Amino acid sequence: MFALVDVNNMYVSCERVFKPSLIGRPVVVLSNNDGACIARSNEAKDLGVKMAQPWFEVRHFERTAGLVALSANFELYGDMSSRMMTLVAQYAPRQEVYSIDESFLDFDGVPGDLVTIGREMRAQVLQCTGLPTSVGLGPTKTLAKLANHVAKMAERKPGSYDTRFAQVCHLGDVNTQTLHEVFSATEVGAVWGVGRRMTARLSEGGIRTVLDLVKADVASLRRQFSVVLEKTVLELRGTPCMDVDHEPAAQQQMMCSRSFGSPVTELPGLVEVVSQFASRVAEKARQHEAAAGAVHVFISTSPFRKNDLQHGPSVTVPLVRPSADTRVIVGTAVRAVQGMYRPGFNYAKAGVMLVDLRPQGQQQGELDLFGAAGDECPGAARADPSRLMDALDTLNRRFGRGAVTVASAQHQSRHGQHAGKQQRRSPRYTTRLEEIVTARA
Amino acid sequence: MSSIDAGGPNLVRVGRDPGSNPGSTRASVAIGFGSPSGDTGVTRLDLNDILVRHPQATFLMRITGDAMHELGIDSGDLVLIDRAITPSHGHVVIAVVEEEFVCRQLCKQAEGIRLQATRAGCADILAREGDGFQIWGVVTQVIKTMPV
């Protein structure tokens, strides 16, 4: 049985832990340069603020509805994410960190009532970190994801679903009739991997609810759409077929993370996997013509193996200039691992995530105050990195992934202050001593 | 805050977390002669191990004001807060009162929760439900800096 655990409105929830005056108010978190809303509190959603909506379009709510807007604080979100991930990893033998605030847990072989375990897990994360989570359970990842959606909506909008599904929902634990009631109450767009465009096309074909999709003919879906949609339907029917490499990517984030087949204890092994992950996310970023403002890296032992010594550090490294350059991303990730690694631990997973993403062209025309390219990549100074990266991607496509890679650990890149404009950023409460909360006595 | 069982949640001991400082290094100490048996070497005592029981639930705050002087907490001190510990009578806690963080001693009485200052003349705070009051976490350690 799978679970999908995620933090409700992650970025806003992190901000609220350290600034209680934000509780109950409409809050949005803005992307780099304070351009668009990348996270919304429920109150902001109720005002009609849409995901990725430009700030200038909703700015009037500041005056009329007390909307609070904050610049993204990725150091804070990265640290809180690491805490939450480590806590939930204790409950299941396998964890797949899917995005900064979501992780799949595989409960295979775990005894006990999973709804009870799910509620305990949720209570523990809330107590230890202050972050509210939702837990969805199901026999496949797609059903767990859907159950998570139901858990969230049942809490946020009473009446949308049975209240017993609020916060923790187990779709592997209900009879067919109930399952079909849930399916028919859910629009097809809520299904993992079904995007807006596909929702529109499905709707033209008369498929509007999840129940319509489940009952549709798989073969014709494959012909009209894709193998992925076919897999999705099979998963909704209870047959697991999404593996880590082919599942839909998380929105707004570029992440590459794996649990290792066998534990890694030595630094060179970790550096190697982290370099691979880093170059894969860098390639992904270039495909989407995006650049990252910061790189989040984590390594972790398995908290589920309670007899193992535990170590699960993570770090969010801001880049001098936003980048999708494999050399910069790999260099940054490798330095992060070198700093975090400690001998004597059985590391079980690692991940590299690009955060604070923005369109790649956005930073062009900026004065090169930091001389970043030259500093970070000796020998590559002043060359246009995009042509090199195009060549690298082409070679990797032709000869297989990893054909051409960066010789790791040669880069001693510096990192300094974030280049982006972040006028409304909250203090980095958990990563900078000068910025911790002050309590009155 | 939701309560788990009385002893707090059953957390794994996650020692020696260097946190998010990628620059931290730690020297190992060679003891005796020859190679140490097994792969568990001996490392220098680490304040993280000594002071932090639940790394995922531990946070730092700085204190301003002297209402808690009699319990050894002064203005400018750093406090460690462990949210995994279920607050109970007598604990020094960080609470949220009128949207601000306040450090007080928790006093559970029949009529409700009272947040007590230790210094005479500092008013106690009576917790009322529904005005955003919450106990944020339990203070487990105080770190003072001596003039040197």
Coordinates of C-alpha atoms in Angstrom, one line a residue:
Chain A
M1 CA 0.0 0.0 0.0
F2 CA 1.3 3.5 -0.9
A3 CA 0.9 6.8 0.9
L4 CA 1.3 10.2 -0.4
V5 CA 2.1 12.7 2.4
D6 CA 2.3 16.4 1.6
V7 CA 2.2 19.6 3.5
N8 CA -0.8 21.8 3.0
N9 CA 0.2 25.0 1.2
M10 CA 3.8 24.3 2.1
Y11 CA 5.4 27.7 1.7
V12 CA 2.7 29.5 3.5
S13 CA 2.6 26.9 6.3
C14 CA 6.3 27.3 6.8
E15 CA 5.9 31.1 7.1
R16 CA 3.1 30.7 9.6
V17 CA 5.1 28.5 12.0
F18 CA 7.4 31.5 12.7
K19 CA 4.9 34.3 12.2
P20 CA 1.6 33.5 13.9
S21 CA 0.0 36.7 12.9
L22 CA -0.2 35.2 9.4
I23 CA -2.6 32.5 10.7
G24 CA -6.1 33.0 9.4
R25 CA -5.1 35.7 7.0
P26 CA -4.9 35.5 3.2
V27 CA -1.2 35.0 2.4
V28 CA 0.6 34.4 -0.9
V29 CA 4.3 33.6 -1.5
L30 CA 5.8 35.3 -4.6
S31 CA 8.3 33.9 -7.1
N32 CA 11.7 35.5 -7.7
N33 CA 11.6 39.2 -8.4
D34 CA 8.2 39.1 -6.7
G35 CA 6.5 38.4 -10.0
A36 CA 3.9 35.7 -9.5
C37 CA 2.1 33.8 -6.7
I38 CA 3.6 30.4 -6.2
A39 CA 1.9 29.5 -3.0
R40 CA -1.5 30.5 -1.5
S41 CA -3.1 30.1 1.8
N42 CA -6.7 28.7 1.7
E43 CA -7.9 32.2 2.5
A44 CA -6.0 33.5 -0.6
K45 CA -7.5 30.7 -2.7
D46 CA -10.9 31.8 -1.4
L47 CA -10.3 35.3 -2.6
G48 CA -9.8 33.8 -6.1
V49 CA -6.0 34.1 -6.3
K50 CA -4.9 31.6 -8.9
M51 CA -1.7 29.5 -9.0
A52 CA 1.1 31.4 -10.8
Q53 CA -1.1 34.5 -11.2
P54 CA 1.0 37.7 -11.6
W55 CA 1.3 39.7 -8.5
F56 CA 0.1 43.0 -10.1
E57 CA -3.2 41.3 -10.9
V58 CA -4.0 40.5 -7.3
R59 CA -2.2 43.4 -5.6
H60 CA -5.4 45.3 -4.9
F61 CA -6.3 42.6 -2.3
E62 CA -3.6 44.1 -0.1
R63 CA -5.8 47.0 0.6
T64 CA -9.2 45.5 0.2
A65 CA -8.8 42.1 1.9
G66 CA -5.6 42.3 3.9
L67 CA -3.7 40.0 1.6
V68 CA -0.1 39.5 2.8
A69 CA 2.5 38.8 0.1
L70 CA 5.9 37.4 1.0
S71 CA 9.0 36.7 -1.2
A72 CA 10.0 33.1 -1.3
N73 CA 12.4 32.0 1.5
F74 CA 13.8 28.8 0.1
E75 CA 16.3 28.3 2.9
L76 CA 13.5 28.1 5.3
Y77 CA 11.3 25.9 3.1
G78 CA 14.3 23.5 2.4
D79 CA 15.1 23.1 6.1
M80 CA 11.4 22.5 7.1
S81 CA 11.1 20.1 4.2
S82 CA 14.0 18.1 5.5
R83 CA 12.5 17.9 9.0
M84 CA 9.2 16.7 7.7
M85 CA 10.7 14.2 5.3
T86 CA 12.8 12.6 8.0
L87 CA 9.8 12.4 10.4
V88 CA 7.6 10.6 7.9
A89 CA 10.4 8.3 6.7
Q90 CA 10.2 6.6 10.1
Y91 CA 6.9 5.1 9.3
A92 CA 7.6 3.0 6.2
P93 CA 10.5 1.0 4.9
R94 CA 10.7 2.9 1.6
Q95 CA 10.3 6.6 0.9
E96 CA 10.4 8.4 -2.4
V97 CA 10.8 12.2 -1.9
Y98 CA 8.8 13.5 -4.8
S99 CA 9.0 17.2 -4.4
I100 CA 9.9 19.8 -1.7
D101 CA 6.7 19.0 0.3
E102 CA 5.6 15.6 -1.0
S103 CA 6.8 12.1 -0.5
F104 CA 5.5 8.7 -1.3
L105 CA 5.8 6.0 1.3
D106 CA 5.6 2.3 0.5
F107 CA 3.9 0.5 3.5
D108 CA 4.5 -2.9 2.1
G109 CA 5.0 -5.3 5.0
V110 CA 4.0 -2.8 7.7
P111 CA 1.5 -4.3 10.1
G112 CA -1.4 -2.4 11.6
D113 CA -4.3 -0.1 10.5
L114 CA -2.9 2.3 8.0
V115 CA -5.4 5.0 8.7
T116 CA -4.4 5.0 12.4
I117 CA -0.7 5.1 11.4
G118 CA -1.5 7.9 9.0
R119 CA -3.2 9.9 11.7
E120 CA -0.3 9.3 14.1
M121 CA 2.2 10.4 11.4
R122 CA 0.2 13.5 10.7
A123 CA 0.0 14.4 14.4
Q124 CA 3.7 13.9 14.8
V125 CA 4.7 16.1 11.9
L126 CA 2.3 18.8 13.2
Q127 CA 3.6 18.7 16.7
C128 CA 7.3 18.5 15.8
T129 CA 7.3 21.1 13.0
G130 CA 4.0 22.9 13.1
L131 CA 3.3 21.9 9.5
P132 CA -0.2 20.6 8.7
T133 CA -0.1 17.6 6.3
S134 CA -2.6 15.5 4.3
V135 CA -2.2 11.8 3.9
G136 CA -3.6 9.8 1.0
L137 CA -3.4 6.0 0.9
G138 CA -4.1 3.6 -1.8
P139 CA -2.9 0.4 -3.6
T140 CA -1.2 2.4 -6.3
K141 CA 0.6 5.8 -6.4
T142 CA -2.1 7.3 -8.5
L143 CA -4.8 6.3 -6.1
A144 CA -2.7 7.5 -3.1
K145 CA -2.3 10.8 -4.9
L146 CA -6.1 11.0 -5.5
A147 CA -6.8 10.0 -1.9
N148 CA -4.5 12.9 -0.8
H149 CA -6.6 15.3 -2.9
V150 CA -9.7 13.9 -1.3
A151 CA -8.2 14.2 2.2
K152 CA -7.4 17.9 1.5
M153 CA -10.7 18.8 0.0
A154 CA -12.7 17.0 2.6
E155 CA -11.0 19.2 5.2
R156 CA -11.0 22.4 3.3
K157 CA -14.5 22.3 1.8
P158 CA -16.9 20.4 4.1
G159 CA -19.5 18.8 1.9
S160 CA -17.2 18.0 -1.0
Y161 CA -16.6 14.5 0.4
D162 CA -17.4 12.4 3.4
T163 CA -15.9 14.1 6.5
R164 CA -14.3 10.9 7.6
F165 CA -11.9 11.3 4.7
A166 CA -10.6 14.7 6.0
Q167 CA -6.8 14.9 6.6
V168 CA -6.3 11.1 6.1
C169 CA -8.0 9.2 3.3
H170 CA -7.5 5.6 2.5
L171 CA -9.0 4.6 -0.8
G172 CA -7.7 1.0 -0.5
D173 CA -9.9 0.6 2.5
V174 CA -13.4 1.3 1.1
N175 CA -15.9 -0.8 -0.8
T176 CA -16.5 -0.4 -4.5
Q177 CA -19.6 1.7 -4.1
T178 CA -17.9 4.2 -1.9
L179 CA -14.9 4.3 -4.2
H180 CA -17.1 5.0 -7.2
E181 CA -18.9 7.7 -5.3
V182 CA -15.6 9.4 -4.7
F183 CA -14.6 8.9 -8.3
S184 CA -17.8 10.5 -9.6
A185 CA -17.5 13.4 -7.2
T186 CA -14.0 14.2 -8.5
E187 CA -13.1 15.9 -11.7
V188 CA -10.7 14.2 -14.0
G189 CA -8.3 17.1 -13.8
A190 CA -7.5 16.1 -10.2
V191 CA -5.9 12.9 -11.3
W192 CA -2.1 12.7 -11.1
G193 CA -0.5 13.6 -14.5
V194 CA -3.8 14.8 -16.2
G195 CA -3.0 18.4 -17.1
R196 CA -5.3 21.2 -18.2
R197 CA -5.0 20.5 -21.9
M198 CA -5.7 16.8 -21.5
T199 CA -8.6 17.6 -19.2
A200 CA -10.1 19.7 -22.0
R201 CA -9.6 17.0 -24.6
L202 CA -11.1 14.3 -22.3
S203 CA -14.0 16.5 -21.6
E204 CA -14.7 16.8 -25.4
G205 CA -14.9 13.0 -25.4
G206 CA -17.4 13.0 -22.6
I207 CA -14.9 12.1 -19.9
R208 CA -15.4 14.6 -17.1
T209 CA -15.2 12.7 -13.8
V210 CA -12.7 10.2 -12.5
L211 CA -15.4 7.6 -12.8
D212 CA -15.8 8.3 -16.5
L213 CA -12.1 7.8 -16.9
V214 CA -12.0 4.6 -14.9
K215 CA -14.8 3.2 -17.1
A216 CA -13.3 4.3 -20.4
D217 CA -11.8 1.9 -22.9
V218 CA -8.1 1.6 -22.2
A219 CA -7.0 0.7 -25.7
S220 CA -8.8 3.7 -27.3
L221 CA -7.3 6.0 -24.6
R222 CA -3.9 4.8 -25.5
R223 CA -4.5 5.4 -29.2
Q224 CA -6.0 8.9 -28.7
F225 CA -3.8 10.0 -25.9
S226 CA -0.7 8.2 -24.6
V227 CA 0.6 5.2 -22.9
V228 CA 0.9 7.3 -19.8
L229 CA -2.8 7.9 -19.6
E230 CA -3.4 4.2 -20.1
K231 CA -1.1 3.5 -17.1
T232 CA -3.0 6.1 -15.2
V233 CA -6.3 4.4 -15.8
L234 CA -4.8 1.0 -14.8
E235 CA -3.5 2.5 -11.6
L236 CA -6.9 4.0 -10.8
R237 CA -8.3 0.5 -11.2
G238 CA -5.8 -0.7 -8.7
T239 CA -2.9 -2.1 -10.8
P240 CA 0.4 -0.5 -9.9
C241 CA 2.4 0.4 -13.0
M242 CA 4.1 3.8 -12.3
D243 CA 7.7 3.4 -11.7
V244 CA 9.9 6.2 -10.4
D245 CA 11.4 7.0 -13.9
H246 CA 8.1 7.3 -15.7
E247 CA 5.8 9.0 -13.3
P248 CA 4.6 12.6 -14.0
A249 CA 6.9 15.3 -12.8
A250 CA 6.0 17.5 -9.9
Q251 CA 4.9 21.0 -10.9
Q252 CA 7.1 24.0 -10.4
Q253 CA 10.0 21.9 -9.3
M254 CA 12.8 19.9 -10.8
M255 CA 13.8 17.1 -8.6
C256 CA 15.9 14.0 -9.0
S257 CA 15.9 11.7 -6.0
R258 CA 16.3 8.0 -5.4
S259 CA 16.6 5.5 -2.7
F260 CA 19.7 3.4 -3.2
G261 CA 19.4 -0.3 -3.9
S262 CA 22.0 -0.9 -1.2
P263 CA 23.4 1.6 1.3
V264 CA 26.2 3.9 0.4
T265 CA 28.8 4.6 3.1
E266 CA 31.7 6.2 1.2
L267 CA 31.9 9.8 0.0
P268 CA 33.0 9.0 -3.6
G269 CA 29.9 6.9 -4.1
L270 CA 27.6 9.6 -2.8
V271 CA 29.4 12.2 -4.9
E272 CA 28.8 10.1 -8.0
V273 CA 25.1 9.6 -7.5
V274 CA 24.5 13.2 -6.5
S275 CA 26.5 14.3 -9.7
Q276 CA 24.2 12.2 -11.8
F277 CA 21.1 13.6 -10.1
A278 CA 22.4 17.1 -10.5
S279 CA 23.2 16.8 -14.2
R280 CA 19.8 15.2 -14.8
V281 CA 17.9 18.1 -13.2
A282 CA 20.1 20.6 -15.0
E283 CA 19.2 18.9 -18.3
K284 CA 15.5 18.9 -17.3
A285 CA 15.7 22.6 -16.5
R286 CA 17.2 23.4 -19.9
Q287 CA 14.5 21.4 -21.6
H288 CA 12.0 23.6 -19.9
E289 CA 14.1 26.7 -20.6
A290 CA 14.2 27.4 -16.9
A291 CA 17.0 28.5 -14.6
A292 CA 17.3 27.8 -10.9
G293 CA 18.0 30.4 -8.2
A294 CA 19.0 27.8 -5.7
V295 CA 19.9 24.2 -5.4
H296 CA 18.5 22.0 -2.6
V297 CA 20.5 18.9 -1.8
F298 CA 19.9 16.2 0.7
I299 CA 21.4 12.9 1.7
S300 CA 19.8 10.6 4.3
T301 CA 20.1 7.4 6.1
S302 CA 16.9 5.4 6.5
P303 CA 15.0 6.5 9.6
F304 CA 12.9 3.4 9.3
R305 CA 15.9 1.3 10.1
K306 CA 15.8 2.2 13.8
N307 CA 19.0 0.4 14.7
D308 CA 21.1 2.4 12.2
L309 CA 22.8 5.6 13.3
Q310 CA 20.8 8.3 11.7
H311 CA 22.0 11.3 9.6
G312 CA 19.9 13.2 7.3
P313 CA 21.3 16.6 6.5
S314 CA 20.1 18.9 3.8
V315 CA 21.2 22.3 2.4
T316 CA 19.8 24.9 0.1
V317 CA 22.5 26.7 -1.7
P318 CA 21.6 30.0 -3.4
L319 CA 23.3 30.6 -6.7
V320 CA 25.1 33.8 -7.5
R321 CA 23.2 34.0 -10.7
P322 CA 20.3 31.8 -11.7
S323 CA 21.6 28.9 -13.8
A324 CA 20.8 25.7 -15.6
D325 CA 24.4 25.1 -16.4
T326 CA 25.3 21.5 -15.6
R327 CA 28.7 22.6 -14.4
V328 CA 27.3 25.0 -11.9
I329 CA 24.5 22.7 -10.7
V330 CA 26.8 19.7 -10.4
G331 CA 29.6 21.7 -8.8
T332 CA 27.2 23.2 -6.2
A333 CA 25.6 19.9 -5.4
V334 CA 28.9 18.1 -5.0
R335 CA 30.2 20.8 -2.7
A336 CA 27.1 20.5 -0.7
V337 CA 27.5 16.7 -0.3
Q338 CA 31.1 17.1 0.6
G339 CA 30.2 19.4 3.4
M340 CA 27.3 17.3 4.7
Y341 CA 28.8 13.8 4.4
R342 CA 30.0 12.1 7.6
P343 CA 31.7 8.7 7.7
G344 CA 30.1 5.8 9.5
F345 CA 26.5 6.1 8.2
N346 CA 24.5 3.9 5.9
Y347 CA 23.2 6.5 3.5
A348 CA 20.0 5.2 1.9
K349 CA 18.9 8.1 -0.3
A350 CA 19.9 11.3 -1.9
G351 CA 18.2 14.0 -3.9
V352 CA 18.9 17.2 -5.8
M353 CA 16.2 19.7 -6.4
L354 CA 16.3 23.0 -8.3
V355 CA 14.2 25.6 -6.6
D356 CA 13.4 29.2 -7.2
L357 CA 12.9 28.6 -10.9
R358 CA 12.5 31.3 -13.5
P359 CA 12.4 31.5 -17.3
Q360 CA 16.0 31.2 -18.6
G361 CA 16.1 34.4 -20.5
Q362 CA 15.1 36.5 -17.5
Q363 CA 18.5 37.1 -16.2
Q364 CA 20.0 38.1 -19.5
G365 CA 21.1 41.6 -19.9
E366 CA 21.9 41.8 -16.3
L367 CA 25.3 43.3 -15.4
D368 CA 27.8 40.5 -14.7
L369 CA 28.8 42.0 -11.4
F370 CA 30.0 38.7 -9.9
G371 CA 31.8 37.4 -12.9
A372 CA 30.1 34.2 -12.0
A373 CA 30.8 32.1 -15.1
G374 CA 34.5 32.7 -14.8
D375 CA 34.7 32.1 -11.1
E376 CA 32.6 29.0 -11.1
C377 CA 34.0 27.3 -14.1
P378 CA 37.7 28.0 -14.5
G379 CA 38.6 27.8 -18.2
A380 CA 35.2 28.5 -19.4
A381 CA 35.2 32.2 -18.7
R382 CA 33.2 34.4 -21.0
A383 CA 32.2 31.6 -23.3
D384 CA 28.5 31.4 -23.9
P385 CA 27.5 28.4 -21.8
S386 CA 24.2 27.7 -23.5
R387 CA 26.0 26.4 -26.7
L388 CA 28.1 24.1 -24.6
M389 CA 25.0 22.9 -22.8
D390 CA 23.1 22.3 -26.1
A391 CA 26.0 20.3 -27.3
L392 CA 26.1 18.3 -24.1
D393 CA 22.4 17.6 -24.3
T394 CA 22.7 16.5 -27.9
L395 CA 25.5 14.1 -27.1
N396 CA 23.6 12.7 -24.2
R397 CA 20.5 12.2 -26.3
R398 CA 22.5 10.5 -29.0
F399 CA 24.8 8.3 -26.9
G400 CA 22.6 7.8 -23.9
R401 CA 22.3 9.7 -20.7
G402 CA 25.6 10.2 -18.9
A403 CA 27.7 9.8 -22.1
V404 CA 29.1 13.2 -21.4
T405 CA 29.2 14.5 -17.9
V406 CA 31.1 16.9 -15.7
A407 CA 34.2 15.5 -14.1
S408 CA 32.9 16.1 -10.6
A409 CA 34.3 18.0 -7.8
Q410 CA 36.6 20.1 -9.9
H411 CA 34.6 23.2 -9.3
Q412 CA 35.2 25.4 -6.4
S413 CA 32.4 27.8 -7.1
R414 CA 31.6 30.5 -4.7
H415 CA 28.1 31.5 -3.7
G416 CA 27.0 34.7 -2.3
Q417 CA 23.9 36.7 -2.0
H418 CA 20.9 35.8 -4.0
A419 CA 20.7 37.9 -7.1
G420 CA 17.0 38.2 -7.2
K421 CA 15.0 41.0 -5.8
Q422 CA 13.3 39.7 -2.6
Q423 CA 11.9 42.7 -0.8
R424 CA 9.4 40.8 1.2
R425 CA 11.4 37.9 2.3
S426 CA 10.9 36.7 5.9
P427 CA 13.9 36.0 8.1
R428 CA 15.7 32.6 7.6
Y429 CA 14.6 31.5 11.0
T430 CA 16.3 28.1 11.0
T431 CA 19.4 28.5 9.0
R432 CA 20.9 31.8 10.1
L433 CA 21.7 32.6 13.7
E434 CA 21.3 36.3 13.1
E435 CA 17.8 35.8 11.9
I436 CA 16.2 33.5 14.5
V437 CA 13.0 34.4 16.2
T438 CA 13.1 36.6 19.3
A439 CA 10.8 35.6 22.2
R440 CA 9.8 38.1 24.9
A441 CA 10.4 37.2 28.5
Chain B
M1 CA -1.0 21.4 19.3
S2 CA -2.1 17.8 19.1
S3 CA -1.0 15.5 21.9
I4 CA 0.6 12.2 21.2
D5 CA 1.2 9.8 24.1
A6 CA 2.4 11.2 27.3
G7 CA 6.1 10.5 26.7
G8 CA 6.0 12.4 23.5
P9 CA 6.3 10.9 20.1
N10 CA 8.5 7.9 19.6
L11 CA 11.3 9.5 17.7
V12 CA 14.5 7.9 16.5
R13 CA 17.6 9.2 17.9
V14 CA 19.1 11.2 15.1
G15 CA 22.4 12.3 16.5
R16 CA 25.2 14.4 15.0
D17 CA 23.2 16.4 12.6
P18 CA 25.5 19.2 11.3
G19 CA 22.4 21.0 10.2
S20 CA 22.5 23.0 7.1
N21 CA 26.0 24.3 7.4
P22 CA 27.9 22.7 4.5
G23 CA 31.2 23.9 5.8
S24 CA 31.1 22.0 9.0
T25 CA 33.8 19.5 9.5
R26 CA 34.5 17.2 12.3
A27 CA 37.8 15.6 13.2
S28 CA 37.9 12.1 14.5
V29 CA 40.1 11.3 17.4
A30 CA 42.5 8.5 17.3
I31 CA 42.5 6.5 20.5
G32 CA 45.1 3.9 21.5
F33 CA 47.2 2.1 19.0
G34 CA 46.4 0.1 15.9
S35 CA 43.2 0.3 13.9
P36 CA 39.9 0.6 15.8
S37 CA 37.9 -2.5 15.7
G38 CA 34.9 -2.5 13.4
D39 CA 33.8 0.6 11.5
T40 CA 32.5 2.6 14.5
G41 CA 35.3 5.1 15.1
V42 CA 35.3 7.4 18.1
T43 CA 34.5 11.0 17.5
R44 CA 34.8 14.1 19.5
L45 CA 32.0 14.9 21.9
D46 CA 29.4 16.8 20.0
L47 CA 27.0 19.4 21.5
N48 CA 24.3 18.3 19.1
D49 CA 24.3 14.9 20.7
I50 CA 24.3 16.3 24.2
L51 CA 21.8 19.0 23.8
V52 CA 19.4 17.9 21.1
R53 CA 17.2 15.0 21.6
H54 CA 14.9 15.5 18.7
P55 CA 16.8 17.2 15.9
Q56 CA 13.7 17.4 13.5
A57 CA 11.7 19.1 16.3
T58 CA 14.4 21.4 17.7
F59 CA 14.5 25.2 17.1
L60 CA 16.5 28.1 18.4
M61 CA 15.2 31.4 19.6
R62 CA 16.7 34.4 21.3
I63 CA 15.3 35.9 24.5
T64 CA 14.7 39.5 25.1
G65 CA 13.5 40.7 28.6
D66 CA 14.2 39.6 32.1
A67 CA 10.9 38.2 33.4
M68 CA 12.4 34.7 33.6
H69 CA 15.6 35.7 35.4
E70 CA 14.9 33.6 38.4
L71 CA 14.9 30.5 36.3
G72 CA 18.2 31.5 34.7
I73 CA 17.0 32.9 31.5
D74 CA 18.2 36.5 30.7
S75 CA 18.0 38.9 27.9
G76 CA 20.2 37.9 25.0
D77 CA 20.3 34.2 25.9
L78 CA 19.7 31.5 23.3
V79 CA 17.2 28.9 24.1
L80 CA 16.7 25.5 22.5
I81 CA 13.0 24.5 22.0
D82 CA 12.0 20.9 21.5
R83 CA 8.5 20.7 20.0
A84 CA 8.4 16.9 20.3
I85 CA 8.0 17.2 24.1
T86 CA 4.4 17.4 25.2
P87 CA 4.2 20.5 27.4
S88 CA 3.2 19.9 31.0
H89 CA 2.9 21.7 34.3
G90 CA 6.2 23.3 35.3
H91 CA 7.8 23.3 31.9
V92 CA 9.3 26.6 30.6
V93 CA 7.6 27.1 27.3
I94 CA 7.5 29.4 24.3
A95 CA 3.9 30.4 23.8
V96 CA 2.1 32.5 21.2
V97 CA 0.2 35.3 22.9
E98 CA -1.4 38.0 20.8
E99 CA 0.6 36.9 17.8
E100 CA 3.9 37.2 19.6
F101 CA 6.3 34.7 21.0
V102 CA 6.6 34.8 24.8
C103 CA 8.8 32.8 27.2
R104 CA 7.1 31.8 30.5
Q105 CA 6.6 28.9 32.9
L106 CA 3.6 26.8 32.2
C107 CA 1.2 26.4 35.1
K108 CA -1.8 24.2 34.6
Q109 CA -4.6 24.9 37.0
A110 CA -8.2 23.9 37.4
E111 CA -9.3 27.3 35.9
G112 CA -7.0 26.9 32.9
I113 CA -3.5 27.6 31.7
R114 CA -1.5 30.3 33.4
L115 CA 1.8 31.5 32.0
Q116 CA 4.0 32.7 34.9
A117 CA 6.8 35.1 35.0
T118 CA 9.4 34.3 37.7
R119 CA 10.3 37.9 38.4
A120 CA 8.0 39.8 40.9
G121 CA 6.1 42.6 39.2
C122 CA 5.9 40.9 35.8
A123 CA 2.3 40.0 35.1
D124 CA 1.2 36.5 34.5
I125 CA -0.7 35.7 31.4
L126 CA -4.0 33.8 31.5
A127 CA -4.4 31.8 28.4
R128 CA -7.8 32.1 26.8
E129 CA -9.0 29.8 24.1
G130 CA -9.8 31.2 20.7
D131 CA -7.5 34.2 20.6
G132 CA -4.7 32.5 18.8
F133 CA -3.1 31.2 21.9
Q134 CA -0.8 28.3 21.4
I135 CA 2.1 26.6 23.2
W136 CA 4.7 26.6 20.6
G137 CA 7.3 24.4 22.2
V138 CA 9.1 23.4 25.4
V139 CA 12.4 25.1 26.3
T140 CA 15.0 22.4 27.1
Q141 CA 18.3 24.4 27.2
V142 CA 19.6 27.9 27.8
I143 CA 22.8 29.0 26.2
K144 CA 24.5 32.0 27.8
T145 CA 27.5 33.8 26.5
M146 CA 30.0 34.9 29.1
P147 CA 32.0 38.1 28.6
V148 CA 35.5 37.1 27.5

